[in-house]
């Protein structure tokens, strides 16, 4: 079970489709590791702006068609007992998340 205040390591590879992203500017090729926990049915979200929770390696602008490794640690902070940890890997998408 995940515990508040403990450090957890993460590691994964991500790739954006070469055809879909071949002409996309860097800001549309952003991939993020953004986990959250649910306590008593209520989610607690973090992002890379939350000091001390996620490290700087959790967000990258990556080239299209290449596998890129993400790795680092996160230090969740929340009140209560976590029911679940949800691992989210998000991509900005072309058209700033509103298109393809």
XYZ file of N, CA and C in Angstrom:
300
model
N 0.847 -1.178 0.000
C 0.000 0.000 0.000
C 0.891 1.240 0.000
N 0.510 2.217 -0.740
C 1.276 3.459 -0.806
C 1.077 4.254 0.485
N 2.158 4.867 0.948
C 2.116 5.632 2.189
C 2.564 7.061 1.951
N 1.918 7.984 2.621
C 2.288 9.388 2.550
C 3.664 9.585 3.161
N 4.495 10.404 2.498
C 5.805 10.735 3.024
C 6.918 9.776 2.647
N 6.606 8.640 2.017
C 7.628 7.699 1.570
C 8.015 8.026 0.138
N 9.206 7.646 -0.245
C 9.696 7.874 -1.597
C 9.502 6.621 -2.439
N 9.009 6.800 -3.671
C 8.768 5.703 -4.596
C 9.465 5.999 -5.917
N 10.076 4.978 -6.486
C 10.777 5.109 -7.763
C 9.818 4.782 -8.909
N 10.025 5.436 -10.052
C 9.278 5.089 -11.256
C 10.242 4.985 -12.424
N 9.857 4.192 -13.403
C 10.645 4.022 -14.614
C 9.727 3.477 -15.695
N 9.725 4.101 -16.867
C 8.937 3.628 -17.996
C 9.477 4.273 -19.265
N 9.088 3.726 -20.395
C 9.426 4.293 -21.696
C 8.144 4.782 -22.350
N 8.257 5.857 -23.105
C 7.113 6.387 -23.853
C 7.571 6.748 -25.262
N 6.655 6.609 -26.215
C 6.942 7.001 -27.593
C 5.674 7.614 -28.184
N 5.858 8.704 -28.892
C 4.767 9.330 -29.637
C 4.824 8.820 -31.070
N 3.674 8.561 -31.649
C 3.604 8.038 -33.004
C 4.332 8.965 -33.988
N 5.198 8.382 -34.795
C 6.015 9.167 -35.731
C 5.169 9.909 -36.757
N 4.118 9.276 -37.267
C 3.278 9.931 -38.275
C 2.403 11.016 -37.668
N 1.773 10.722 -36.536
C 0.871 11.683 -35.910
C 1.600 12.932 -35.421
N 2.851 12.787 -35.007
C 3.574 13.895 -34.376
C 4.735 14.425 -35.210
N 4.856 14.010 -36.475
C 6.026 14.381 -37.266
C 6.194 15.889 -37.418
N 5.131 16.649 -37.484
C 5.225 18.101 -37.649
C 4.799 18.866 -36.397
N 4.574 18.164 -35.310
C 4.106 18.818 -34.082
C 5.237 19.606 -33.427
N 4.958 20.829 -32.978
C 5.976 21.604 -32.260
C 6.262 20.976 -30.896
N 7.399 21.311 -30.286
C 7.782 20.699 -29.009
C 6.703 20.760 -27.927
N 5.976 21.865 -27.823
C 4.964 21.986 -26.767
C 3.809 21.001 -26.944
N 3.661 20.438 -28.141
C 2.628 19.423 -28.375
C 3.184 18.011 -28.248
N 4.467 17.896 -27.962
C 5.093 16.581 -27.795
C 5.501 16.362 -26.339
N 4.745 16.936 -25.422
C 5.042 16.823 -23.995
C 4.350 15.598 -23.399
N 5.121 14.779 -22.685
C 4.613 13.602 -21.995
C 4.906 13.781 -20.517
N 3.930 13.420 -19.665
C 4.063 13.640 -18.223
C 3.691 12.392 -17.439
N 4.411 12.171 -16.349
C 4.076 11.165 -15.352
C 3.385 11.914 -14.223
N 2.072 11.687 -14.039
C 1.295 12.435 -13.048
C 0.370 11.493 -12.272
N 0.897 10.790 -11.268
C 0.077 9.867 -10.489
C -0.859 10.614 -9.535
N -1.823 9.891 -9.011
C -2.660 10.436 -7.939
C -3.135 9.299 -7.048
N -3.566 9.646 -5.836
C -4.134 8.663 -4.908
C -5.587 9.019 -4.643
N -6.330 7.997 -4.235
C -7.720 8.198 -3.839
C -7.825 7.820 -2.362
N -8.321 8.762 -1.550
C -8.516 8.557 -0.112
C -9.988 8.843 0.187
N -10.690 7.876 0.758
C -12.123 8.018 1.051
C -12.906 8.478 -0.180
N -12.545 7.938 -1.339
C -13.239 8.255 -2.572
C -12.847 9.568 -3.218
N -11.971 10.338 -2.577
C -11.571 11.641 -3.105
C -10.134 11.584 -3.632
N -9.922 11.980 -4.896
C -8.564 11.939 -5.428
C -7.710 13.113 -4.931
N -6.434 12.832 -4.722
C -5.435 13.862 -4.441
C -4.451 13.832 -5.602
N -4.417 14.917 -6.369
C -3.569 15.014 -7.557
C -2.305 15.799 -7.240
N -1.238 15.497 -7.967
C -0.004 16.279 -7.911
C 0.452 16.520 -9.329
N 1.269 17.535 -9.504
C 1.964 17.710 -10.773
C 3.378 18.179 -10.473
N 4.133 18.449 -11.520
C 5.541 18.782 -11.342
C 5.755 20.128 -10.661
N 4.706 20.909 -10.464
C 4.824 22.189 -9.758
C 4.728 22.020 -8.243
N 4.264 20.853 -7.793
C 4.134 20.594 -6.359
C 5.503 20.247 -5.791
N 6.086 21.171 -5.090
C 7.447 21.040 -4.574
C 7.621 19.789 -3.719
N 8.631 18.994 -4.053
C 8.978 17.827 -3.267
C 8.147 16.589 -3.537
N 7.127 16.678 -4.381
C 6.293 15.510 -4.675
C 6.859 14.749 -5.874
N 6.949 15.414 -7.013
C 7.465 14.809 -8.234
C 8.773 15.488 -8.630
N 9.693 14.703 -9.166
C 10.965 15.296 -9.576
C 10.863 15.903 -10.970
N 11.911 16.587 -11.391
C 11.893 17.308 -12.667
C 11.851 16.384 -13.876
N 12.180 15.108 -13.704
C 12.164 14.175 -14.823
C 10.796 13.657 -15.192
N 9.752 14.103 -14.511
C 8.414 13.566 -14.768
C 7.740 14.196 -15.982
N 8.329 15.252 -16.550
C 7.758 15.906 -17.727
C 8.869 16.107 -18.759
N 8.601 15.659 -19.996
C 9.595 15.817 -21.062
C 8.905 16.129 -22.378
N 9.565 16.923 -23.182
C 9.168 17.114 -24.573
C 10.016 16.127 -25.361
N 9.367 15.166 -26.009
C 10.109 14.081 -26.630
C 9.963 14.104 -28.147
N 10.952 13.563 -28.859
C 10.862 13.505 -30.317
C 9.849 12.450 -30.756
N 9.243 12.659 -31.885
C 8.277 11.703 -32.430
C 9.002 10.455 -32.924
N 8.400 9.290 -32.671
C 8.911 8.041 -33.204
C 10.115 7.458 -32.485
N 10.468 7.967 -31.310
C 11.609 7.443 -30.561
C 11.181 7.095 -29.137
N 11.660 5.953 -28.647
C 11.400 5.586 -27.259
C 12.264 6.444 -26.354
N 11.650 7.030 -25.331
C 12.354 7.873 -24.369
C 12.082 7.325 -22.973
N 13.148 7.190 -22.193
C 13.002 6.652 -20.846
C 12.723 7.770 -19.847
N 11.738 7.540 -19.003
C 11.418 8.409 -17.870
C 11.781 7.628 -16.618
N 12.452 8.263 -15.692
C 12.742 7.612 -14.425
C 13.005 8.666 -13.369
N 12.692 8.311 -12.163
C 12.885 9.241 -11.060
C 12.152 8.760 -9.836
N 11.791 9.701 -8.995
C 11.083 9.349 -7.768
C 9.967 10.341 -7.506
N 8.989 9.891 -6.737
C 7.955 10.806 -6.264
C 7.699 10.509 -4.796
N 7.333 11.554 -4.092
C 7.151 11.509 -2.645
C 5.744 11.988 -2.311
N 4.746 11.100 -2.402
C 3.364 11.529 -2.213
C 3.102 12.028 -0.790
N 2.274 13.042 -0.708
C 1.843 13.576 0.582
C 0.323 13.708 0.536
N -0.333 13.064 1.494
C -1.787 13.100 1.559
C -2.217 12.738 2.969
N -3.445 13.068 3.307
C -4.023 12.754 4.617
C -4.875 11.507 4.502
N -4.811 10.624 5.494
C -5.635 9.424 5.516
C -4.921 8.234 4.915
N -5.701 7.172 4.638
C -5.161 5.946 4.076
C -5.580 5.827 2.613
N -4.617 5.666 1.741
C -4.893 5.598 0.306
C -5.613 4.299 -0.039
N -6.697 4.431 -0.795
C -7.428 3.268 -1.294
C -6.773 2.726 -2.555
N -6.242 3.633 -3.360
C -5.593 3.225 -4.592
C -4.627 4.304 -5.071
N -3.646 3.862 -5.814
C -2.716 4.743 -6.517
C -3.002 4.576 -7.991
N -3.219 5.671 -8.685
C -3.469 5.639 -10.119
C -2.266 6.259 -10.816
N -1.645 5.483 -11.693
C -0.496 5.961 -12.452
C -1.019 6.503 -13.776
N -0.770 7.789 -14.015
C -1.206 8.413 -15.264
C 0.024 8.816 -16.071
N 0.026 8.432 -17.344
C 1.028 8.880 -18.300
C 0.231 9.686 -19.314
N 0.441 10.992 -19.332
C -0.354 11.887 -20.175
C 0.491 12.482 -21.285
N -0.124 12.671 -22.430
C 0.550 13.373 -23.527
C -0.288 14.569 -23.935
N 0.383 15.630 -24.325
C -0.291 16.868 -24.692
C -1.177 16.671 -25.907
N -0.665 15.973 -26.900
C -1.443 15.741 -28.108
C -1.307 16.875 -29.105
N -1.551 16.558 -30.341
C -1.529 17.589 -31.360
C -2.750 18.473 -31.159
N -2.690 19.664 -31.615
C -3.748 20.644 -31.440
C -3.997 20.909 -29.960
N -2.928 20.859 -29.165
C -2.969 21.170 -27.741
C -4.024 20.383 -26.968
N -4.096 19.071 -27.237
C -5.012 18.208 -26.514
C -6.445 18.267 -27.006
N -6.724 19.083 -28.000
C -8.095 19.229 -28.506
C -8.308 18.583 -29.859
N -7.301 17.871 -30.322
C -7.412 17.302 -31.674
C -7.030 15.852 -31.690
N -6.218 15.512 -32.660
C -5.807 14.119 -32.873
C -5.026 13.592 -31.695
